[in-house]
XYZ file of C-alpha atoms in Angstrom:
742
model
C 45.924 175.308 45.437
C 47.180 171.951 47.330
C 49.719 172.507 50.110
C 52.556 169.527 49.881
C 55.134 169.666 52.567
C 58.651 167.667 51.405
C 61.574 168.011 52.668
C 61.738 171.427 53.360
C 61.121 173.445 56.708
C 57.741 171.873 57.147
C 58.903 168.466 56.915
C 61.813 169.032 58.701
C 59.419 170.120 61.812
C 57.681 166.644 60.846
C 60.334 164.207 60.570
C 62.668 165.847 62.909
C 60.773 166.156 65.308
C 59.284 162.690 65.502
C 63.249 161.469 65.171
C 63.766 163.302 68.464
C 61.361 161.080 70.232
C 63.808 157.938 70.243
C 66.293 157.323 72.395
C 69.733 157.994 71.847
C 71.733 154.467 69.801
C 67.629 153.721 68.994
C 67.068 152.516 65.363
C 64.815 154.940 63.176
C 62.533 154.775 59.938
C 64.938 155.476 56.848
C 61.471 156.324 55.206
C 60.486 160.114 55.276
C 57.110 160.816 55.939
C 55.185 162.939 53.023
C 51.762 164.904 53.844
C 49.610 166.555 51.011
C 46.228 168.058 51.143
C 44.075 170.804 50.431
C 44.374 172.776 53.347
C 47.606 172.278 55.606
C 47.164 174.135 59.335
C 50.399 174.029 61.652
C 49.441 174.965 65.039
C 53.543 175.117 66.416
C 52.291 176.327 70.110
C 50.577 172.747 70.422
C 52.567 170.954 68.142
C 49.696 169.508 66.209
C 49.293 169.907 62.206
C 46.485 169.761 60.613
C 45.270 168.364 57.450
C 42.195 168.670 55.274
C 40.491 168.202 51.691
C 41.998 165.190 49.917
C 44.684 164.299 52.409
C 47.475 161.647 51.245
C 49.930 160.866 54.000
C 52.887 158.951 52.769
C 55.586 156.920 54.323
C 58.089 154.267 52.612
C 55.084 151.986 50.647
C 52.440 152.816 53.325
C 50.006 155.369 51.885
C 47.064 156.650 54.120
C 44.055 158.763 52.417
C 41.415 160.250 54.427
C 39.213 163.791 54.758
C 41.297 164.875 57.515
C 44.933 163.892 59.325
C 46.057 165.215 62.646
C 49.076 164.269 63.216
C 51.574 165.082 66.408
C 54.943 165.098 66.058
C 55.651 165.243 69.852
C 53.693 161.540 70.458
C 54.668 160.238 67.446
C 50.140 159.723 66.579
C 48.713 160.435 63.619
C 44.440 160.365 64.051
C 42.929 159.829 60.563
C 39.163 160.672 59.975
C 36.419 160.176 56.940
C 36.400 158.070 54.886
C 40.262 156.735 55.912
C 41.910 154.018 53.632
C 45.347 152.733 54.417
C 46.967 150.853 51.912
C 50.583 148.912 52.492
C 52.194 148.524 49.498
C 50.593 146.806 46.146
C 47.644 145.002 48.090
C 43.932 146.065 49.029
C 43.088 148.899 50.909
C 41.743 148.797 54.801
C 39.310 150.649 55.396
C 37.962 152.895 58.806
C 35.575 155.379 59.897
C 38.501 156.061 62.092
C 41.813 155.572 62.257
C 44.740 156.172 65.100
C 48.878 155.356 63.922
C 52.056 155.515 65.215
C 53.998 158.018 62.582
C 55.371 155.110 60.556
C 51.943 153.933 60.040
C 52.829 150.651 61.345
C 50.484 149.977 64.177
C 47.146 151.710 65.608
C 44.077 151.870 66.521
C 40.801 151.587 63.856
C 37.232 151.644 64.190
C 34.680 150.471 61.453
C 37.072 148.837 60.599
C 37.323 146.867 56.996
C 39.794 145.359 54.910
C 39.685 143.212 51.387
C 42.635 139.780 51.895
C 44.010 137.919 49.346
C 42.022 135.702 47.142
C 39.193 137.926 47.910
C 39.208 136.882 51.420
C 37.201 139.725 53.528
C 37.141 140.982 56.905
C 35.461 143.835 59.122
C 35.004 144.786 62.460
C 33.936 147.115 64.986
C 37.010 147.806 66.717
C 40.766 146.893 64.989
C 44.164 147.111 66.433
C 46.871 146.881 64.263
C 50.416 145.458 65.668
C 53.773 146.758 64.412
C 54.804 143.110 63.050
C 51.767 143.407 60.860
C 48.937 141.175 63.056
C 45.805 142.436 62.974
C 43.296 141.886 66.311
C 39.400 142.300 65.406
C 36.948 143.096 68.258
C 33.073 142.092 67.151
C 34.683 141.228 63.664
C 33.959 138.597 60.759
C 35.290 136.716 57.903
C 33.768 135.982 54.627
C 34.989 135.206 50.889
C 31.578 136.528 49.687
C 30.781 139.901 47.894
C 29.745 142.013 50.703
C 26.149 143.425 49.867
C 25.568 146.928 48.818
C 22.264 147.347 50.578
C 23.913 146.148 53.655
C 22.367 142.091 53.064
C 24.154 139.859 54.432
C 26.521 137.647 52.390
C 26.081 133.883 51.516
C 27.933 133.006 54.711
C 30.488 134.513 57.176
C 32.425 133.603 60.191
C 31.667 136.067 62.912
C 33.422 136.006 66.232
C 34.085 137.979 69.340
C 37.474 138.156 68.610
C 39.857 137.356 65.616
C 43.301 137.431 65.423
C 45.671 137.800 61.789
C 48.633 136.075 62.741
C 51.119 137.166 59.808
C 53.876 135.161 61.319
C 52.110 131.626 61.210
C 49.739 132.890 58.331
C 46.784 131.932 60.370
C 43.852 133.333 61.283
C 42.401 132.819 64.715
C 38.885 133.100 66.222
C 37.324 132.812 69.324
C 33.168 132.415 70.369
C 33.086 132.134 66.547
C 29.632 130.875 64.715
C 28.802 130.287 61.178
C 26.309 132.714 59.145
C 24.059 131.632 56.124
C 21.997 134.004 54.777
C 22.593 136.048 58.261
C 21.369 133.453 60.664
C 24.108 130.869 62.582
C 23.934 127.475 61.716
C 27.553 126.269 63.496
C 29.092 127.757 66.719
C 32.548 126.903 68.169
C 34.756 128.207 71.066
C 38.061 128.197 69.338
C 38.630 128.221 65.441
C 41.491 128.722 62.836
C 42.235 128.515 59.197
C 44.859 129.702 56.583
C 45.176 133.074 55.783
C 44.288 133.543 51.802
C 47.503 135.146 51.421
C 49.415 131.928 51.891
C 49.154 129.422 48.765
C 48.822 126.365 50.897
C 48.182 125.318 54.721
C 48.171 122.462 56.686
C 44.738 122.173 58.238
C 41.083 120.442 58.011
C 39.366 120.575 55.037
C 35.494 120.937 54.355
C 34.391 117.443 54.997
C 31.708 115.166 53.549
C 28.555 113.811 54.097
C 26.782 111.054 52.239
C 23.885 108.343 52.690
C 23.785 105.309 50.955
C 21.565 101.879 51.571
C 25.065 99.893 50.948
C 27.129 101.728 53.222
C 24.937 103.623 55.595
C 25.833 107.089 57.048
C 29.237 108.415 56.026
C 31.123 111.149 57.347
C 34.767 112.101 55.722
C 37.038 114.281 57.090
C 39.977 115.157 55.273
C 42.911 116.759 56.920
C 45.621 118.936 54.801
C 49.430 118.094 55.687
C 51.657 120.408 53.630
C 55.017 118.270 53.851
C 56.716 121.373 51.888
C 56.681 123.705 49.249
C 56.541 120.373 46.754
C 55.148 117.891 49.101
C 51.639 117.289 50.532
C 49.178 114.425 51.585
C 46.015 114.612 52.289
C 44.583 111.719 55.084
C 40.825 111.652 55.054
C 39.309 109.056 57.580
C 35.984 107.433 56.546
C 33.642 106.905 59.122
C 30.572 104.614 58.219
C 27.621 102.940 60.169
C 27.367 99.613 58.074
C 30.662 98.557 58.096
C 34.412 99.545 59.775
C 36.103 103.064 58.570
C 38.012 103.240 55.563
C 41.503 105.495 55.055
C 41.639 107.556 52.555
C 44.752 109.003 51.129
C 46.007 111.181 48.483
C 49.800 111.906 47.988
C 51.555 114.405 45.741
C 55.236 115.226 44.877
C 56.926 117.696 42.662
C 60.736 117.135 41.451
C 62.549 119.158 39.432
C 62.380 117.160 36.620
C 58.731 115.555 36.903
C 55.945 114.765 39.536
C 54.133 112.266 41.119
C 50.544 111.466 42.248
C 49.157 108.451 44.369
C 45.840 107.667 45.584
C 44.801 104.995 47.865
C 42.880 103.535 50.693
C 43.141 100.543 53.277
C 40.273 99.208 55.665
C 40.597 96.223 58.342
C 36.687 94.262 57.090
C 35.416 91.402 56.370
C 33.816 90.935 52.788
C 30.299 91.249 52.248
C 27.503 91.158 50.046
C 23.831 91.971 49.822
C 21.798 89.810 51.933
C 19.190 89.738 50.007
C 21.830 87.884 47.306
C 22.242 85.002 49.864
C 19.004 83.214 48.837
C 20.012 83.028 45.236
C 23.514 81.603 45.481
C 23.799 78.133 44.780
C 23.784 75.505 47.290
C 27.442 74.624 46.317
C 28.813 77.993 47.434
C 31.400 77.148 50.566
C 31.062 80.670 52.126
C 29.433 81.140 55.403
C 27.194 84.141 55.773
C 25.897 86.276 58.656
C 22.651 87.696 58.911
C 24.021 91.105 57.489
C 25.629 89.322 54.098
C 29.350 89.770 55.647
C 31.461 86.376 55.467
C 35.207 85.153 56.453
C 37.658 86.556 58.302
C 38.506 90.865 58.778
C 41.615 91.014 56.401
C 43.441 93.906 55.814
C 42.257 95.750 52.426
C 43.451 98.171 50.005
C 43.686 100.216 47.060
C 46.569 101.897 44.959
C 46.581 104.404 41.973
C 49.274 106.065 41.085
C 51.258 107.733 38.429
C 54.934 109.578 37.705
C 56.382 111.414 34.826
C 59.690 112.833 34.581
C 62.009 114.573 31.929
C 64.899 113.080 31.191
C 66.076 115.938 28.533
C 63.757 118.037 26.154
C 62.796 115.083 23.761
C 62.923 111.971 26.366
C 60.690 111.211 29.169
C 59.998 108.295 31.708
C 57.079 107.088 33.610
C 54.954 105.047 35.225
C 51.482 104.107 36.516
C 50.063 101.883 39.191
C 46.380 100.418 39.555
C 46.259 97.898 41.871
C 43.960 96.401 44.267
C 43.257 93.756 47.433
C 40.711 92.202 45.760
C 37.879 92.318 42.504
C 34.690 94.481 44.536
C 36.586 95.655 46.508
C 36.677 99.166 44.707
C 32.916 98.534 44.109
C 31.903 98.198 47.806
C 33.204 101.459 48.819
C 32.228 103.849 46.257
C 35.297 104.332 44.777
C 35.545 104.704 40.679
C 36.407 101.480 38.753
C 38.230 104.310 36.247
C 40.965 105.545 37.846
C 41.795 109.332 37.217
C 45.658 108.465 38.072
C 47.697 105.265 36.835
C 46.852 106.090 33.539
C 49.965 105.718 31.157
C 50.957 105.087 27.234
C 48.185 102.286 27.478
C 44.713 102.203 28.208
C 42.599 99.072 29.166
C 38.909 98.340 29.017
C 36.428 98.820 31.764
C 36.687 96.620 34.839
C 40.702 95.864 34.232
C 43.499 97.489 36.090
C 46.749 98.387 34.547
C 50.080 98.992 36.416
C 52.901 99.975 33.630
C 56.217 101.499 33.208
C 57.942 103.618 29.992
C 60.077 105.551 28.044
C 58.566 108.196 25.510
C 60.782 109.901 23.194
C 59.595 113.100 20.621
C 61.262 114.793 18.069
C 60.275 116.505 14.955
C 60.720 113.719 12.658
C 60.638 110.823 15.280
C 58.255 108.997 17.650
C 59.529 106.274 20.245
C 58.101 104.241 23.134
C 58.632 101.459 25.296
C 56.834 99.758 27.995
C 56.257 96.901 30.004
C 52.477 96.467 31.526
C 50.758 94.319 33.740
C 47.071 93.756 33.693
C 44.864 92.669 36.444
C 40.744 91.703 36.145
C 38.109 93.138 38.570
C 35.704 90.374 36.829
C 34.558 87.689 39.565
C 35.868 84.010 38.320
C 38.044 85.390 35.690
C 41.137 83.703 35.427
C 44.086 86.520 36.026
C 46.366 84.375 34.736
C 45.489 84.229 31.040
C 45.886 87.844 31.003
C 49.529 88.334 29.510
C 52.399 90.201 31.150
C 53.580 92.508 28.281
C 56.984 92.976 28.424
C 58.552 94.554 26.889
C 56.087 96.540 23.616
C 57.617 99.290 22.087
C 57.416 101.558 19.068
C 59.521 103.662 16.656
C 58.157 105.747 14.108
C 60.453 108.195 12.033
C 60.227 110.288 9.247
C 63.495 109.553 6.437
C 65.511 112.659 4.994
C 63.497 112.550 1.396
C 62.926 115.180 -1.381
C 60.178 117.076 -1.177
C 59.354 116.388 -4.579
C 59.546 113.023 -4.114
C 57.346 112.554 -1.073
C 57.648 110.999 2.200
C 59.575 108.041 3.255
C 58.161 106.821 7.227
C 59.645 103.476 9.125
C 57.984 101.687 11.949
C 59.440 99.506 14.352
C 57.758 97.542 16.434
C 58.352 94.697 19.087
C 55.879 92.597 21.506
C 56.335 89.866 24.140
C 53.481 88.397 25.261
C 53.671 86.002 28.657
C 51.472 84.002 30.605
C 50.954 81.534 33.600
C 48.370 79.458 32.293
C 48.128 80.225 28.228
C 50.235 80.708 24.841
C 53.414 83.095 24.858
C 53.842 85.206 21.911
C 57.010 87.128 20.894
C 56.912 89.713 17.791
C 59.175 91.939 15.747
C 58.272 94.015 12.883
C 60.208 96.295 10.453
C 58.405 98.834 8.312
C 58.813 101.299 5.520
C 56.560 103.069 3.662
C 56.313 105.946 0.999
C 53.496 108.057 -0.211
C 53.531 111.326 -1.798
C 50.368 113.787 -1.845
C 49.746 115.405 -5.967
C 47.463 117.978 -7.102
C 45.864 117.151 -10.582
C 44.306 119.403 -13.253
C 40.783 119.845 -12.592
C 41.258 119.450 -8.418
C 41.699 116.136 -8.398
C 43.622 114.815 -5.327
C 45.739 111.771 -5.727
C 47.936 110.064 -3.293
C 49.893 106.734 -3.911
C 51.642 104.925 -1.313
C 53.260 101.345 -0.729
C 54.248 100.208 2.003
C 57.214 96.742 2.825
C 57.003 94.896 6.092
C 58.928 92.304 7.582
C 57.361 90.522 10.608
C 59.183 87.748 12.967
C 57.002 85.584 15.984
C 57.771 83.404 18.010
C 54.862 81.373 19.229
C 54.638 78.876 22.466
C 51.455 76.959 22.987
C 50.563 75.792 26.404
C 47.267 73.459 27.500
C 45.136 74.395 29.945
C 47.443 72.969 32.467
C 50.589 74.941 31.651
C 52.132 71.941 30.361
C 54.217 73.102 26.946
C 52.437 71.435 23.573
C 54.607 72.637 20.958
C 56.275 76.399 19.087
C 56.297 77.471 15.876
C 58.798 80.222 14.704
C 58.047 81.778 11.612
C 58.929 84.942 9.814
C 57.126 86.929 6.851
C 57.260 89.370 4.187
C 54.850 91.797 3.567
C 53.770 94.543 1.059
C 50.901 96.262 -0.325
C 50.848 99.154 -2.916
C 47.779 101.426 -3.542
C 46.147 105.005 -4.252
C 43.851 107.285 -2.684
C 42.328 109.857 -5.134
C 39.437 112.671 -3.992
C 37.569 115.212 -6.376
C 36.264 117.627 -4.743
C 33.621 119.980 -6.555
C 32.511 123.033 -5.160
C 29.221 125.564 -5.734
C 29.865 128.822 -4.415
C 26.437 131.033 -3.637
C 26.006 134.098 -1.185
C 23.817 132.019 1.366
C 27.060 129.389 1.408
C 28.659 126.641 -0.015
C 28.192 123.229 -1.334
C 30.786 120.623 -1.431
C 30.605 117.007 -3.410
C 33.857 115.171 -2.769
C 33.563 111.531 -4.130
C 36.465 109.350 -2.899
C 37.544 106.324 -3.961
C 40.921 104.234 -2.540
C 42.398 101.105 -4.474
C 44.852 98.787 -2.892
C 46.565 95.732 -3.470
C 48.348 93.453 -0.984
C 50.622 90.350 -0.644
C 48.823 87.118 0.057
C 49.642 85.035 3.583
C 49.932 81.733 4.152
C 48.140 79.745 6.427
C 51.715 78.818 8.600
C 52.618 81.970 8.398
C 48.984 83.356 10.502
C 49.715 84.570 13.960
C 46.967 84.512 17.017
C 45.184 87.561 16.693
C 46.431 89.726 19.961
C 46.017 93.146 18.621
C 43.670 93.711 16.406
C 40.856 92.235 18.239
C 38.871 95.141 17.673
C 37.698 96.071 14.282
C 34.820 98.560 13.550
C 33.643 99.915 9.668
C 32.707 103.651 9.904
C 33.926 106.450 7.453
C 37.548 106.982 8.872
C 38.630 102.932 8.912
C 37.253 102.762 5.552
C 39.710 104.442 4.036
C 42.522 103.264 5.988
C 45.550 101.675 4.717
C 45.485 99.058 7.648
C 42.148 98.428 9.040
C 43.224 95.401 11.398
C 44.798 98.724 13.475
C 47.891 96.177 14.484
C 50.511 93.509 13.135
C 48.569 89.949 13.199
C 46.040 90.143 10.973
C 47.051 91.349 7.305
C 44.279 92.085 4.903
C 45.466 90.633 1.592
C 44.102 90.789 -1.840
C 43.083 93.861 -3.647
C 39.885 95.705 -2.660
C 38.501 99.164 -3.297
C 36.944 101.824 -1.056
C 34.260 104.073 -2.506
C 32.556 107.105 -0.613
C 31.499 110.345 -1.137
C 30.935 113.466 1.254
C 28.658 116.126 0.809
C 28.282 119.330 2.254
C 26.546 122.642 2.935
C 28.323 125.533 4.841
C 26.045 128.160 5.266
C 26.002 131.686 6.108
C 22.254 132.586 6.602
C 21.329 131.966 10.398
C 17.795 129.900 9.563
C 19.641 127.710 7.456
C 21.692 124.631 9.033
C 25.062 123.499 8.496
C 24.729 119.981 6.814
C 27.238 117.086 6.068
C 26.599 113.640 4.607
C 28.992 110.893 3.689
C 28.087 107.539 2.589
C 30.568 104.652 1.190
C 31.310 101.029 1.382
C 34.240 98.415 0.428
C 34.376 95.919 -2.205
C 36.991 92.983 -2.204
C 38.048 92.248 -5.669
C 40.034 89.461 -4.683
C 40.475 86.334 -2.150
C 38.169 86.011 0.942
C 37.839 88.842 3.586
C 39.935 87.765 6.620
C 37.570 90.199 9.009
C 34.537 88.260 11.400
C 31.038 89.647 10.315
C 30.490 91.697 13.854
C 33.064 94.079 12.097
C 31.030 94.937 9.357
C 33.898 93.614 6.948
C 33.129 89.733 6.876
C 32.145 89.863 3.075
C 32.804 90.548 -0.174
C 30.312 93.477 0.053
C 30.909 94.643 3.347
C 28.149 96.794 4.803
C 27.008 99.939 4.066
C 28.426 103.180 5.919
C 25.958 106.199 6.467
C 26.861 109.251 8.514
C 25.271 112.464 8.800
C 25.498 115.933 10.980
C 23.504 118.452 11.428
C 24.070 121.708 12.989
C 21.406 124.545 13.479
C 23.382 126.462 16.326
C 20.941 125.864 18.644
C 20.676 121.934 17.911
C 23.153 120.146 16.297
C 22.712 116.400 15.689
C 25.451 113.791 14.225
C 25.172 109.833 13.744
C 27.312 107.065 11.927
C 25.118 104.167 10.641
C 26.402 101.144 9.332
C 23.773 99.409 7.221
C 24.101 95.451 6.426
C 25.374 94.479 3.239
C 22.564 92.493 2.120
C 19.123 93.596 3.831
C 19.743 97.206 4.708
C 18.945 96.424 8.222
C 20.218 98.534 10.574
C 23.701 96.453 12.658
C 25.145 99.665 13.888
C 23.944 103.445 14.937
C 26.087 106.169 17.205
C 23.904 109.219 18.370
C 25.045 112.047 19.030
C 22.260 115.161 19.592
C 22.994 118.373 21.504
C 20.770 121.203 22.090
C 21.274 124.339 23.756
C 18.254 126.372 24.585
C 18.522 130.011 26.767
C 18.950 128.090 30.092
C 18.733 124.648 29.011
C 21.264 122.054 27.420
C 21.310 118.900 27.079
C 23.669 115.740 25.261
C 21.962 112.411 23.813
C 24.209 109.527 23.100
C 22.271 106.658 21.815
C 24.031 103.421 20.434
C 22.355 100.476 18.999
C 24.648 97.319 18.020
C 22.797 94.123 15.954
C 26.072 92.376 15.452
C 24.475 89.121 13.883
C 26.622 86.580 15.326
C 25.463 84.210 17.468
C 26.999 84.186 21.043
C 27.305 88.311 20.680
C 24.577 90.377 23.082
C 23.044 93.343 21.259
C 23.509 96.415 22.881
C 20.804 99.217 23.276
C 21.786 102.111 25.060
C 21.356 105.785 25.589
C 22.866 108.050 28.031
C 21.620 111.401 28.466
C 22.766 114.384 30.384
C 20.843 117.555 30.876
C 20.999 121.072 32.686
C 18.923 123.801 33.444
C 20.154 126.871 35.190
C 16.916 127.839 37.652
C 18.368 131.581 38.697
C 21.674 133.258 38.608
C 22.876 130.587 41.179
C 20.749 128.102 41.542
C 21.093 125.337 38.911
C 19.636 121.024 38.252
C 21.879 118.425 36.807
C 20.964 114.959 35.919
C 22.418 112.453 33.696
C 20.983 108.748 33.036
C 22.507 105.877 31.436
C 19.493 103.437 30.432
C 19.976 100.076 28.953
C 17.323 99.550 26.628
C 17.599 95.978 25.770
C 17.010 95.322 29.415
C 14.816 97.763 30.084
C 17.327 98.878 33.304
C 18.428 102.049 34.442
C 21.836 101.574 34.726
C 23.071 104.670 36.847
C 21.473 107.961 37.441
C 22.360 110.820 38.802
C 20.626 114.477 39.856
C 22.030 117.214 41.438
C 20.883 120.478 42.685
C 23.762 122.638 42.635
C 24.084 126.115 44.007
C 27.326 128.475 43.049
C 28.114 131.882 43.540
C 31.869 133.862 43.974
C 31.962 132.392 47.911
C 30.230 129.096 47.716
C 29.691 125.725 46.111
C 27.092 123.797 47.722
C 25.410 120.145 46.127
C 22.951 118.043 47.033
C 23.659 115.069 44.581
C 21.499 112.089 44.376
C 23.190 108.658 42.914
C 21.343 105.447 41.839
C 23.529 102.279 40.443
C 21.890 99.066 38.518
C 24.537 96.989 37.694
C 24.842 93.147 37.968
C 28.270 92.647 39.670
C 29.583 90.118 42.363
C 25.487 89.941 44.282
C 25.853 93.436 44.987
C 22.475 94.968 45.045
C 21.121 97.996 43.416
C 23.154 100.904 45.076
C 21.143 104.260 46.307
C 23.385 107.314 47.759
C 22.648 110.695 48.521
C 25.521 113.111 49.052
C 26.449 116.708 50.618
C 28.946 118.448 49.241
C 30.179 121.637 50.468
C 32.793 124.474 49.477
C 33.317 127.439 51.469
C 36.159 128.923 48.909
C 38.987 130.354 51.052
C 38.051 128.109 53.808
C 39.630 124.383 53.707
C 38.520 123.623 50.431
C 40.789 121.874 48.050
C 38.160 122.597 44.945
C 38.491 126.878 45.082
C 37.889 126.734 41.456
C-alpha cells in the first residue's frame, strides 16, 4: 500500500522542522510539502526521510518525481535520484540523473540535466545549477530546437558551450566558448554569444543574415537587427553590404494600434546611377550621359524607396486606410533586386506591372450596402514615360445598396459612382453616375430558370481638352440617360446514373439597350480592358466601367455540359461553348476584344479532373475562319513526390500595332526525401524564344531548420540592364534569431 504524508504527524515533522531553520522574523514559504511514495522510511535519529518506489513530492506548483528521494529537514535539502523529473507549473519537465534541491524545490544542482523550453527549445548539460530566481546555469551544455535522436545521434544543429546561463529577468540565454555544430560537426565558434529566450514572443537582437552573389551587385551580405520598441511596435534594420556598389540600408517597421495597424518597408543608399558596362556601346551617340568603365554615371545622390500601408477601424462597418508606393527613380528597385510588385502599399485599387500607386480611402460594408471613396496617385517605372500624362484620381468612389423590396417582387439595387481625373499633361475628366437596377429570379415549369431585369442610369460628364503644351483647347459638359432591359434564361437537363451525373445546361441572354448620341460619348477612361470569356459573355455590362455603353440589342448563347462521376477511373469533365450575336447597331468594342463584329468570336472552354491530373483551358476562336485568337491553358499534376503546374497563354490579336503573346510559366517541386526537396519555376517567352525568369532551389527542412540554396536568372530588356543571375543562401534556425519560424 502506498504511503502518503499529509498534514498529520509525519508532515508536521517535515514542514515544522524546515520552518525551524529560518531566522525569527524571516518570511517562510506558505506552501506545505506533500510526499507520496511506495515505501517511506523515517530515520528520526539522523533526521532523514527516505522515499522509494514511484516517489512524488509537491510544494505549491512544483512537483518532483523520482525513483528515490532523500529528504533532510534539518538542512532543508532534497536529493532525488533515478529518472528525476521536476515540473514547475504547467511547463515541460526538467530531467536529470540526480538532483539536489532546497525544500521548496526552487534552487539546487542537477547532474545529467535536460529540459524542454517554450517553442520546443531544448537544453542539456553535464551539470546544471538552478538559482532561487529561476536562473539556470549549465556547465558543458547545449541548446537546440531540433528533436533529439533516440539513438543518441547528433541533432541537425545545436549550440554547445562551456557555460550557458538562462536569465529569466533579461529573458536571454548567454553562452561562453560557444560553437555551432551541424550534424555533430563544429562549423562556427565565438567566445561569447546570446539570443532571446524562447519563452519570450519577441526580443531585440540580431537575426540570421542572408548571403547572395549576383553578377550585378557582386557579393551581398545582409545583417538584420530586430528592435522591439514596445509590445505593439518593432523595427528591423538590415544593412546590405555589396562588393560592386555602395551599401543599402533596408528598414521594416510595424506598429499596432487599438483600432488598426501600420506597416512600412523601405531602403535608401547614396550612390551614382549605373547601367551594365556591356550596354554602353549600344547607346545612341546623342545620349548625354558620361559613363565610367563600370557603367556608373552622374553624381552620387540619395536614392530610396518606400512601401507602406495602414488600415484603421472607424466603427464595425466603416474603416479608413492608405497605401504608399514610391521610389526615387524608375530603375532603383530593379537595380538593387527589390520586387517591383510590392507586398505593401496596396489598398482598394491595383495597378498594372511596373506602375506604383499611392492611395488613401474610406470603406464601409453593411448587410445591405457597400461604399468606398479614394484618392490615387499613380507613377510609372518605365523609362522615358511621361508621368504627367498619368492622371491624379481624386476622388473615385462608389455606393451600392439593396433597397427594401418585397421578396416576391424581386431585388432592387442602386449604384452611385463618381470619378475625377486631373492631368498635368492631357485632358481632365469628371464623371458622376446614378443607376437603379431591378431583377427577379423565377423557376418556371420543367426546371427553366428565368431572370428578367431592367437597368436605368444617369451620367453627367465634364471634359476639359488640352494640347501637348498644356494649353486648354476646349471643354464639354453633357449628361445622358441610359436604359436597358433583358432576360437571362437557362434550362438544365440532368441524367443521374450509378456511376455519376450528366448535366446539359443551355443558356440564352437577350438584352436591348438605349442608343447614345455621338456627342454624348466620353473618352474611354474606365473600360479599356475587355476580353470575351464564358463569364463576360453573359454580363449585363461587358465594358466593366461606365464610359462605354453597349447600345442596341444582342443575344448571348451558350451551353455547358458537365460530367460529374463517382467512379475513380472516370474523370470529371466540364465543357462550355458560346458566342454573342448583335441584333442591331454596330459593335462598340474593338477587334482585339472578340466583340468587334456582329458575330462575336467563339468561346470554347473545358476542364478535366482525374484526381492526380487536371487541365483547364479557355479558348477564343475567330468568328470567320475559326483561327485561335486566344488560349489560356492551366495544367496541374500531382503524382507521389512530384507536383507541377503549367500556365500557357497565347494571344493573336490580329490588330495592327498589338504584339502577339506566347508565354508559358512552369513551376514544379520534387520531394527527394522526407527533408530534401527541389523547387523550380520558369517563365519562357515563346514568341521571342527567351526565358524571362528562371528559379531553382534546393531545400532542406525539418522541425528546426530551413536551409535553401536559390539560383535565379532574369532576362528583361529594361533600362539597359543586362541579364541578372544570382545565387542566394538562406538559413533559418527556428527559435534562434529568425522572423520566419513558420
